[in-house]
Amino acid sequence: MPTYSDNRPDTSEQDTNLPPPEQHARQYAAVRDAHETELIEDYVELIGDLLDHAGEARATDIAARMGVRQATVARMIRRLNDQGLVTNEPYRSIFLTERGRAMAEESRKRHGVVLQFLRSLGVDDATARIDAEGMEHHVSETTLGIMREFTLKQKGGD
Amino acid sequence: MPTYSDNRPDTSEQDTNLPPPEQHARQYAAVRDAHETELIEDYVELIGDLLDHAGEARATDIAARMGVRQATVARMIRRLNDQGLVTNEPYRSIFLTERGRAMAEESRKRHGVVLQFLRSLGVDDATARIDAEGMEHHVSETTLGIMREFTLKQKGGD
DNA sequence: TGCAAAGTTTAGCCTAGGCTAAAAATGTTT
DNA sequence: AAACATTTTTAGCCTAGGCTAAACTTTGCA
Ligand SMILES: [Mn+2]
Ligand SMILES: [Mn+2]
Ligand SMILES: [Mn+2]
Ligand SMILES: [Mn+2]
């Protein structure tokens, strides 16, 4: 039985301790940061995918896949343009700039790592897709690397 | 070498295919849904933690830990009150309703599962905390169950 | 007890990201 | 070519969630 002399640092189950306030705050700040860029990333990634698969990215298709109205897409396209991620002319389909392509590529890769990781954990495809769509924006490079490695090992060792 | 006769369903590496538009839209809709509740959950969870650890939840402490201004907290508290999650009187600290306690407990558990899972994958504590803070809101029950199981196995089999 | 510091609330500003409705442009069909 | 359908854009409304500034209440200390 544990006694008062058993005074190793508390490694017990619960870990019910709060981090110091500053670290805690940084945690939430990181989440807020992710939320600032995540929708942009999803749009750019989707536009890249549409360009690859359909040859062009039309506002209608973006709206259908995003599950939002065209008006919402129109305003987002303007914002992407303002940020130098896409080029577009009125009533024509949308294209990625060099920067846009780079972001699309990076997002696509990261998204893929998370999706494959979930699958390799044993999560069914539909669920994995849903979870990955949200999780991808909250995964650090560190964790991403570990996920990549894990997936590889699973694939090798069946 | 693969030939035209090798016509099994494409199980190859890339998985570069897009889901059908409706499923794709449901993916993004799920993320939007999560975003609607996640800040509420974080506040309620934090208030519960403060009540447990400090005996009371004061707006100043919430603001410090959230990394936002007190004015931001004040308005959020009103919203939590509107939703029947907390009780509060002017210039007094905040308490959870029964519903609030239930949400806090559930969030705390789920948060813990994700955090422990990341740790058991080999992610360092600080990074795991940051990632978990965001990921927790995008993890389905299915995935959560798998994470729980994985963590247990890791702990058992060292 | 009274005053200063600390904590809380309110008002008002801003951006993001949904929406509808309506106008304008483009594409298709007869 | 005209009419109709589709697509795109614009204007304007709404909520969430940050912020600052200022007023107000409570608390702690001389
Ligand atoms: Mn993505
Ligand atoms: Mn996403
Ligand atoms: Mn949490
Ligand atoms: Mn969280």
CSV table of N, CA, C and O in Angstrom, one decimal, chain B residues 19-124:
chain,number,residue,atom,x,y,z
B,19,PRO,N,-14.7,12.7,-52.2
B,19,PRO,CA,-15.9,12.1,-51.9
B,19,PRO,C,-17.0,12.7,-52.7
B,19,PRO,O,-16.8,13.8,-53.2
B,20,PRO,N,-18.2,12.1,-52.9
B,20,PRO,CA,-19.3,12.7,-53.6
B,20,PRO,C,-19.7,14.0,-52.9
B,20,PRO,O,-19.5,14.1,-51.7
B,21,PRO,N,-20.1,15.0,-53.7
B,21,PRO,CA,-20.4,16.4,-53.1
B,21,PRO,C,-21.2,16.4,-51.9
B,21,PRO,O,-20.9,17.1,-50.9
B,22,GLU,N,-22.2,15.5,-51.8
B,22,GLU,CA,-23.1,15.6,-50.6
B,22,GLU,C,-22.3,15.1,-49.3
B,22,GLU,O,-22.4,15.8,-48.3
B,23,GLN,N,-21.6,14.1,-49.5
B,23,GLN,CA,-20.8,13.6,-48.3
B,23,GLN,C,-19.7,14.7,-47.9
B,23,GLN,O,-19.5,14.9,-46.8
B,24,HIS,N,-19.1,15.2,-49.0
B,24,HIS,CA,-18.1,16.2,-48.8
B,24,HIS,C,-18.7,17.4,-48.0
B,24,HIS,O,-18.1,17.9,-47.0
B,25,ALA,N,-19.9,17.8,-48.4
B,25,ALA,CA,-20.6,18.9,-47.7
B,25,ALA,C,-20.9,18.5,-46.2
B,25,ALA,O,-20.8,19.4,-45.3
B,26,ARG,N,-21.3,17.3,-46.0
B,26,ARG,CA,-21.5,16.9,-44.6
B,26,ARG,C,-20.3,16.9,-43.7
B,26,ARG,O,-20.4,17.2,-42.6
B,27,GLN,N,-19.1,16.6,-44.4
B,27,GLN,CA,-17.9,16.8,-43.7
B,27,GLN,C,-17.7,18.2,-43.1
B,27,GLN,O,-17.4,18.4,-41.9
B,28,TYR,N,-17.8,19.2,-44.0
B,28,TYR,CA,-17.6,20.5,-43.6
B,28,TYR,C,-18.7,21.0,-42.6
B,28,TYR,O,-18.4,21.7,-41.7
B,29,ALA,N,-19.9,20.5,-42.8
B,29,ALA,CA,-21.0,20.9,-41.9
B,29,ALA,C,-20.7,20.4,-40.5
B,29,ALA,O,-21.0,21.1,-39.5
B,30,ALA,N,-20.1,19.2,-40.4
B,30,ALA,CA,-19.8,18.7,-39.1
B,30,ALA,C,-18.7,19.6,-38.4
B,30,ALA,O,-18.8,19.8,-37.2
B,31,VAL,N,-17.8,20.0,-39.1
B,31,VAL,CA,-16.8,20.9,-38.6
B,31,VAL,C,-17.4,22.2,-38.1
B,31,VAL,O,-17.2,22.7,-37.0
B,32,ARG,N,-18.4,22.8,-38.9
B,32,ARG,CA,-19.0,24.0,-38.5
B,32,ARG,C,-19.8,23.8,-37.2
B,32,ARG,O,-19.9,24.6,-36.4
B,33,ASP,N,-20.5,22.6,-37.2
B,33,ASP,CA,-21.3,22.3,-35.9
B,33,ASP,C,-20.3,22.3,-34.7
B,33,ASP,O,-20.7,22.8,-33.7
B,34,ALA,N,-19.2,21.6,-34.9
B,34,ALA,CA,-18.3,21.6,-33.7
B,34,ALA,C,-17.8,23.0,-33.3
B,34,ALA,O,-17.8,23.3,-32.1
B,35,HIS,N,-17.6,23.8,-34.3
B,35,HIS,CA,-17.2,25.2,-34.0
B,35,HIS,C,-18.2,26.0,-33.2
B,35,HIS,O,-17.9,26.9,-32.4
B,36,GLU,N,-19.5,25.6,-33.4
B,36,GLU,CA,-20.5,26.3,-32.7
B,36,GLU,C,-20.5,26.1,-31.2
B,36,GLU,O,-20.9,26.9,-30.4
B,37,THR,N,-20.1,24.9,-30.8
B,37,THR,CA,-20.2,24.5,-29.4
B,37,THR,C,-18.9,24.5,-28.7
B,37,THR,O,-18.8,24.5,-27.5
B,38,GLU,N,-17.8,24.5,-29.4
B,38,GLU,CA,-16.5,24.2,-28.8
B,38,GLU,C,-16.1,25.3,-27.8
B,38,GLU,O,-15.5,24.9,-26.7
B,39,LEU,N,-16.4,26.6,-28.1
B,39,LEU,CA,-15.9,27.6,-27.1
B,39,LEU,C,-16.7,27.5,-25.8
B,39,LEU,O,-16.2,27.6,-24.7
B,40,ILE,N,-18.0,27.3,-26.0
B,40,ILE,CA,-18.9,27.0,-24.8
B,40,ILE,C,-18.4,25.9,-24.0
B,40,ILE,O,-18.3,26.0,-22.8
B,41,GLU,N,-18.0,24.8,-24.6
B,41,GLU,CA,-17.5,23.6,-23.9
B,41,GLU,C,-16.2,24.0,-23.2
B,41,GLU,O,-16.1,23.6,-22.0
B,42,ASP,N,-15.3,24.7,-23.8
B,42,ASP,CA,-14.1,25.0,-23.1
B,42,ASP,C,-14.3,25.9,-21.9
B,42,ASP,O,-13.7,25.7,-20.9
B,43,TYR,N,-15.2,26.9,-22.0
B,43,TYR,CA,-15.5,27.7,-20.9
B,43,TYR,C,-16.1,26.9,-19.8
B,43,TYR,O,-15.7,27.0,-18.6
B,44,VAL,N,-17.1,26.1,-20.1
B,44,VAL,CA,-17.7,25.3,-19.0
B,44,VAL,C,-16.7,24.3,-18.4
B,44,VAL,O,-16.7,24.2,-17.1
B,45,GLU,N,-15.9,23.7,-19.2
B,45,GLU,CA,-14.9,22.8,-18.6
B,45,GLU,C,-13.9,23.6,-17.7
B,45,GLU,O,-13.6,23.1,-16.6
B,46,LEU,N,-13.5,24.7,-18.2
B,46,LEU,CA,-12.6,25.5,-17.4
B,46,LEU,C,-13.2,26.0,-16.1
B,46,LEU,O,-12.6,25.9,-15.0
B,47,ILE,N,-14.5,26.4,-16.1
B,47,ILE,CA,-15.2,26.8,-14.9
B,47,ILE,C,-15.2,25.7,-13.9
B,47,ILE,O,-15.0,25.8,-12.7
B,48,GLY,N,-15.6,24.5,-14.5
B,48,GLY,CA,-15.6,23.3,-13.6
B,48,GLY,C,-14.2,23.0,-13.0
B,48,GLY,O,-14.1,22.7,-11.8
B,49,ASP,N,-13.2,23.1,-13.8
B,49,ASP,CA,-11.8,22.9,-13.3
B,49,ASP,C,-11.5,23.9,-12.2
B,49,ASP,O,-10.9,23.6,-11.1
B,50,LEU,N,-11.8,25.2,-12.4
B,50,LEU,CA,-11.5,26.2,-11.4
B,50,LEU,C,-12.3,26.0,-10.1
B,50,LEU,O,-11.8,26.1,-9.0
B,51,LEU,N,-13.5,25.6,-10.2
B,51,LEU,CA,-14.3,25.3,-9.1
B,51,LEU,C,-13.7,24.1,-8.3
B,51,LEU,O,-13.6,24.2,-7.0
B,52,ASP,N,-13.2,23.1,-9.0
B,52,ASP,CA,-12.6,22.0,-8.3
B,52,ASP,C,-11.3,22.3,-7.7
B,52,ASP,O,-11.0,21.9,-6.6
B,53,HIS,N,-10.5,23.1,-8.4
B,53,HIS,CA,-9.1,23.3,-7.9
B,53,HIS,C,-9.0,24.5,-7.0
B,53,HIS,O,-8.1,24.6,-6.2
B,54,ALA,N,-9.8,25.6,-7.3
B,54,ALA,CA,-9.6,26.8,-6.5
B,54,ALA,C,-10.8,27.1,-5.6
B,54,ALA,O,-10.8,28.0,-4.8
B,55,GLY,N,-11.9,26.3,-5.8
B,55,GLY,CA,-13.0,26.4,-4.9
B,55,GLY,C,-14.0,27.4,-5.5
B,55,GLY,O,-15.2,27.4,-5.2
B,56,GLU,N,-13.5,28.3,-6.4
B,56,GLU,CA,-14.4,29.3,-7.0
B,56,GLU,C,-13.9,29.6,-8.4
B,56,GLU,O,-12.7,29.5,-8.7
B,57,ALA,N,-14.8,30.1,-9.3
B,57,ALA,CA,-14.5,30.5,-10.6
B,57,ALA,C,-14.7,32.0,-10.7
B,57,ALA,O,-15.9,32.4,-10.8
B,58,ARG,N,-13.6,32.8,-10.8
B,58,ARG,CA,-13.8,34.2,-10.9
B,58,ARG,C,-13.5,34.6,-12.3
B,58,ARG,O,-12.6,34.1,-13.0
B,59,ALA,N,-14.1,35.7,-12.7
B,59,ALA,CA,-14.0,36.2,-14.1
B,59,ALA,C,-12.5,36.5,-14.5
B,59,ALA,O,-12.0,36.2,-15.5
B,60,THR,N,-11.8,37.1,-13.5
B,60,THR,CA,-10.4,37.4,-13.7
B,60,THR,C,-9.6,36.2,-14.1
B,60,THR,O,-8.8,36.2,-15.0
B,61,ASP,N,-9.8,35.1,-13.3
B,61,ASP,CA,-9.0,33.9,-13.5
B,61,ASP,C,-9.4,33.3,-14.9
B,61,ASP,O,-8.5,32.8,-15.6
B,62,ILE,N,-10.7,33.3,-15.2
B,62,ILE,CA,-11.1,32.7,-16.5
B,62,ILE,C,-10.4,33.5,-17.6
B,62,ILE,O,-9.9,32.9,-18.5
B,63,ALA,N,-10.4,34.8,-17.5
B,63,ALA,CA,-9.8,35.7,-18.5
B,63,ALA,C,-8.3,35.4,-18.6
B,63,ALA,O,-7.8,35.2,-19.7
B,64,ALA,N,-7.6,35.2,-17.5
B,64,ALA,CA,-6.2,35.0,-17.5
B,64,ALA,C,-5.9,33.6,-18.2
B,64,ALA,O,-5.0,33.5,-19.0
B,65,ARG,N,-6.7,32.6,-17.9
B,65,ARG,CA,-6.5,31.3,-18.4
B,65,ARG,C,-6.9,31.2,-19.9
B,65,ARG,O,-6.3,30.5,-20.7
B,66,MET,N,-8.0,31.9,-20.2
B,66,MET,CA,-8.4,31.9,-21.6
B,66,MET,C,-7.5,32.7,-22.5
B,66,MET,O,-7.5,32.6,-23.7
B,67,GLY,N,-6.8,33.7,-21.9
B,67,GLY,CA,-6.0,34.6,-22.6
B,67,GLY,C,-6.8,35.6,-23.4
B,67,GLY,O,-6.4,36.1,-24.5
B,68,VAL,N,-7.9,36.0,-22.8
B,68,VAL,CA,-8.8,37.1,-23.4
B,68,VAL,C,-9.1,38.1,-22.3
B,68,VAL,O,-8.7,38.0,-21.2
B,69,ARG,N,-9.7,39.2,-22.7
B,69,ARG,CA,-10.0,40.3,-21.8
B,69,ARG,C,-11.2,40.0,-21.0
B,69,ARG,O,-12.1,39.2,-21.4
B,70,GLN,N,-11.3,40.7,-19.9
B,70,GLN,CA,-12.5,40.4,-19.0
B,70,GLN,C,-13.8,40.7,-19.6
B,70,GLN,O,-14.8,40.1,-19.4
B,71,ALA,N,-13.8,41.7,-20.5
B,71,ALA,CA,-15.0,42.1,-21.2
B,71,ALA,C,-15.5,41.0,-22.0
B,71,ALA,O,-16.7,40.7,-22.1
B,72,THR,N,-14.6,40.3,-22.6
B,72,THR,CA,-15.0,39.1,-23.4
B,72,THR,C,-15.6,38.0,-22.6
B,72,THR,O,-16.6,37.4,-22.9
B,73,VAL,N,-14.9,37.8,-21.4
B,73,VAL,CA,-15.5,36.8,-20.5
B,73,VAL,C,-16.9,37.2,-20.0
B,73,VAL,O,-17.8,36.3,-20.0
B,74,ALA,N,-17.0,38.4,-19.6
B,74,ALA,CA,-18.3,38.9,-19.1
B,74,ALA,C,-19.4,38.6,-20.0
B,74,ALA,O,-20.5,38.1,-19.6
B,75,ARG,N,-19.2,38.9,-21.3
B,75,ARG,CA,-20.3,38.6,-22.3
B,75,ARG,C,-20.5,37.1,-22.5
B,75,ARG,O,-21.6,36.6,-22.6
B,76,MET,N,-19.4,36.3,-22.4
B,76,MET,CA,-19.6,34.9,-22.5
B,76,MET,C,-20.3,34.3,-21.4
B,76,MET,O,-21.2,33.4,-21.5
B,77,ILE,N,-20.1,34.8,-20.2
B,77,ILE,CA,-20.8,34.4,-19.0
B,77,ILE,C,-22.3,34.6,-19.1
B,77,ILE,O,-23.1,33.7,-18.8
B,78,ARG,N,-22.6,35.8,-19.7
B,78,ARG,CA,-24.0,36.0,-19.9
B,78,ARG,C,-24.6,35.0,-20.9
B,78,ARG,O,-25.7,34.5,-20.7
B,79,ARG,N,-23.9,34.6,-21.9
B,79,ARG,CA,-24.4,33.7,-22.8
B,79,ARG,C,-24.5,32.3,-22.2
B,79,ARG,O,-25.5,31.6,-22.4
B,80,LEU,N,-23.6,31.9,-21.3
B,80,LEU,CA,-23.7,30.6,-20.6
B,80,LEU,C,-24.9,30.6,-19.7
B,80,LEU,O,-25.6,29.7,-19.6
B,81,ASN,N,-25.1,31.8,-19.1
B,81,ASN,CA,-26.3,31.9,-18.2
B,81,ASN,C,-27.6,31.8,-19.1
B,81,ASN,O,-28.5,31.0,-18.7
B,82,ASP,N,-27.6,32.5,-20.2
B,82,ASP,CA,-28.8,32.4,-21.1
B,82,ASP,C,-29.1,30.9,-21.5
B,82,ASP,O,-30.2,30.5,-21.6
B,83,GLN,N,-28.0,30.2,-21.6
B,83,GLN,CA,-28.2,28.8,-22.1
B,83,GLN,C,-28.4,27.8,-20.9
B,83,GLN,O,-28.4,26.6,-21.1
B,84,GLY,N,-28.5,28.4,-19.7
B,84,GLY,CA,-28.7,27.5,-18.5
B,84,GLY,C,-27.6,26.7,-18.1
B,84,GLY,O,-27.8,25.6,-17.5
B,85,LEU,N,-26.4,27.1,-18.4
B,85,LEU,CA,-25.2,26.3,-18.0
B,85,LEU,C,-24.5,26.8,-16.7
B,85,LEU,O,-23.8,26.1,-16.0
B,86,VAL,N,-24.7,28.1,-16.4
B,86,VAL,CA,-24.1,28.7,-15.2
B,86,VAL,C,-25.1,29.5,-14.5
B,86,VAL,O,-26.1,30.0,-15.1
B,87,THR,N,-24.9,29.7,-13.2
B,87,THR,CA,-25.6,30.7,-12.4
B,87,THR,C,-24.6,31.8,-12.0
B,87,THR,O,-23.5,31.5,-11.7
B,88,ASN,N,-25.1,33.0,-11.9
B,88,ASN,CA,-24.2,34.1,-11.5
B,88,ASN,C,-24.9,35.3,-11.1
B,88,ASN,O,-26.0,35.6,-11.6
B,89,GLU,N,-24.4,36.0,-10.0
B,89,GLU,CA,-25.0,37.2,-9.6
B,89,GLU,C,-23.9,38.3,-9.8
B,89,GLU,O,-22.7,38.0,-9.7
B,90,PRO,N,-24.3,39.5,-10.0
B,90,PRO,CA,-23.4,40.6,-10.3
B,90,PRO,C,-22.3,40.7,-9.3
B,90,PRO,O,-22.5,40.6,-8.1
B,91,TYR,N,-21.1,40.8,-9.8
B,91,TYR,CA,-19.9,40.9,-9.0
B,91,TYR,C,-19.6,39.7,-8.1
B,91,TYR,O,-18.8,39.9,-7.1
B,92,ARG,N,-20.2,38.6,-8.4
B,92,ARG,CA,-19.9,37.4,-7.6
B,92,ARG,C,-19.3,36.3,-8.5
B,92,ARG,O,-19.5,36.4,-9.8
B,93,SER,N,-18.7,35.3,-8.0
B,93,SER,CA,-18.2,34.3,-8.9
B,93,SER,C,-19.2,33.4,-9.5
B,93,SER,O,-20.4,33.5,-9.1
B,94,ILE,N,-18.8,32.6,-10.4
B,94,ILE,CA,-19.7,31.9,-11.3
B,94,ILE,C,-19.8,30.4,-10.8
B,94,ILE,O,-18.8,29.8,-10.4
B,95,PHE,N,-21.0,29.9,-10.9
B,95,PHE,CA,-21.2,28.5,-10.6
B,95,PHE,C,-21.9,27.7,-11.7
B,95,PHE,O,-22.6,28.3,-12.5
B,96,LEU,N,-21.7,26.4,-11.7
B,96,LEU,CA,-22.3,25.6,-12.8
B,96,LEU,C,-23.7,25.1,-12.4
B,96,LEU,O,-23.9,24.8,-11.2
B,97,THR,N,-24.6,25.1,-13.3
B,97,THR,CA,-25.9,24.5,-13.0
B,97,THR,C,-25.7,23.0,-13.2
B,97,THR,O,-24.6,22.5,-13.5
B,98,GLU,N,-26.8,22.2,-13.0
B,98,GLU,CA,-26.7,20.8,-13.1
B,98,GLU,C,-26.3,20.4,-14.6
B,98,GLU,O,-25.4,19.7,-14.8
B,99,ARG,N,-26.9,21.1,-15.5
B,99,ARG,CA,-26.6,20.9,-16.9
B,99,ARG,C,-25.1,21.3,-17.2
B,99,ARG,O,-24.4,20.6,-17.9
B,100,GLY,N,-24.7,22.4,-16.6
B,100,GLY,CA,-23.3,22.8,-16.7
B,100,GLY,C,-22.4,21.8,-16.2
B,100,GLY,O,-21.3,21.5,-16.8
B,101,ARG,N,-22.7,21.3,-15.0
B,101,ARG,CA,-21.8,20.3,-14.4
B,101,ARG,C,-21.7,19.0,-15.4
B,101,ARG,O,-20.6,18.5,-15.6
B,102,ALA,N,-22.8,18.6,-15.9
B,102,ALA,CA,-22.8,17.5,-16.8
B,102,ALA,C,-21.9,17.8,-18.0
B,102,ALA,O,-21.1,16.9,-18.4
B,103,MET,N,-22.1,18.9,-18.6
B,103,MET,CA,-21.2,19.3,-19.8
B,103,MET,C,-19.8,19.3,-19.4
B,103,MET,O,-18.9,18.8,-20.1
B,104,ALA,N,-19.5,19.9,-18.3
B,104,ALA,CA,-18.1,20.0,-17.8
B,104,ALA,C,-17.5,18.7,-17.7
B,104,ALA,O,-16.3,18.4,-18.1
B,105,GLU,N,-18.2,17.8,-17.0
B,105,GLU,CA,-17.7,16.4,-16.8
B,105,GLU,C,-17.4,15.7,-18.1
B,105,GLU,O,-16.4,15.1,-18.3
B,106,GLU,N,-18.4,15.8,-19.0
B,106,GLU,CA,-18.2,15.1,-20.3
B,106,GLU,C,-17.0,15.7,-21.1
B,106,GLU,O,-16.2,15.0,-21.6
B,107,SER,N,-16.9,17.0,-21.1
B,107,SER,CA,-15.8,17.7,-21.8
B,107,SER,C,-14.5,17.3,-21.2
B,107,SER,O,-13.5,17.0,-21.9
B,108,ARG,N,-14.5,17.3,-19.8
B,108,ARG,CA,-13.2,16.9,-19.1
B,108,ARG,C,-12.8,15.5,-19.5
B,108,ARG,O,-11.6,15.3,-19.8
B,109,LYS,N,-13.7,14.6,-19.5
B,109,LYS,CA,-13.4,13.2,-19.9
B,109,LYS,C,-12.9,13.1,-21.3
B,109,LYS,O,-11.8,12.5,-21.5
B,110,ARG,N,-13.6,13.7,-22.2
B,110,ARG,CA,-13.2,13.6,-23.6
B,110,ARG,C,-11.8,14.2,-23.8
B,110,ARG,O,-11.0,13.7,-24.5
B,111,HIS,N,-11.6,15.4,-23.2
B,111,HIS,CA,-10.4,16.1,-23.3
B,111,HIS,C,-9.2,15.2,-22.8
B,111,HIS,O,-8.2,15.1,-23.4
B,112,GLY,N,-9.5,14.5,-21.6
B,112,GLY,CA,-8.5,13.6,-21.1
B,112,GLY,C,-8.2,12.5,-22.0
B,112,GLY,O,-7.0,12.1,-22.1
B,113,VAL,N,-9.2,11.9,-22.6
B,113,VAL,CA,-8.9,10.8,-23.5
B,113,VAL,C,-8.0,11.2,-24.6
B,113,VAL,O,-7.0,10.5,-24.9
B,114,VAL,N,-8.3,12.3,-25.2
B,114,VAL,CA,-7.4,12.8,-26.3
B,114,VAL,C,-6.0,13.1,-25.9
B,114,VAL,O,-5.0,12.7,-26.5
B,115,LEU,N,-5.9,13.8,-24.7
B,115,LEU,CA,-4.6,14.2,-24.2
B,115,LEU,C,-3.8,12.9,-23.9
B,115,LEU,O,-2.6,12.8,-24.3
B,116,GLN,N,-4.4,12.0,-23.2
B,116,GLN,CA,-3.6,10.8,-22.9
B,116,GLN,C,-3.2,10.0,-24.1
B,116,GLN,O,-2.2,9.4,-24.2
B,117,PHE,N,-4.1,10.0,-25.1
B,117,PHE,CA,-3.9,9.3,-26.3
B,117,PHE,C,-2.6,9.9,-27.0
B,117,PHE,O,-1.7,9.1,-27.4
B,118,LEU,N,-2.6,11.2,-27.1
B,118,LEU,CA,-1.4,11.8,-27.7
B,118,LEU,C,-0.1,11.5,-27.0
B,118,LEU,O,0.9,11.2,-27.5
B,119,ARG,N,-0.2,11.6,-25.6
B,119,ARG,CA,0.9,11.2,-24.8
B,119,ARG,C,1.4,9.8,-25.1
B,119,ARG,O,2.6,9.5,-25.3
B,120,SER,N,0.4,8.9,-25.2
B,120,SER,CA,0.8,7.5,-25.3
B,120,SER,C,1.3,7.2,-26.7
B,120,SER,O,2.0,6.2,-26.9
B,121,LEU,N,1.1,8.1,-27.6
B,121,LEU,CA,1.6,8.0,-29.0
B,121,LEU,C,3.1,8.5,-28.9
B,121,LEU,O,3.9,8.2,-29.9
B,122,GLY,N,3.5,9.2,-27.9
B,122,GLY,CA,4.8,9.7,-27.8
B,122,GLY,C,5.0,11.2,-28.0
B,122,GLY,O,6.1,11.7,-28.1
B,123,VAL,N,3.9,11.9,-28.0
B,123,VAL,CA,3.9,13.4,-28.1
B,123,VAL,C,4.3,14.0,-26.8
B,123,VAL,O,3.7,13.6,-25.7
B,124,ASP,N,5.2,14.9,-26.8
B,124,ASP,CA,5.6,15.6,-25.5
B,124,ASP,C,4.4,16.3,-24.9
B,124,ASP,O,3.5,16.8,-25.6
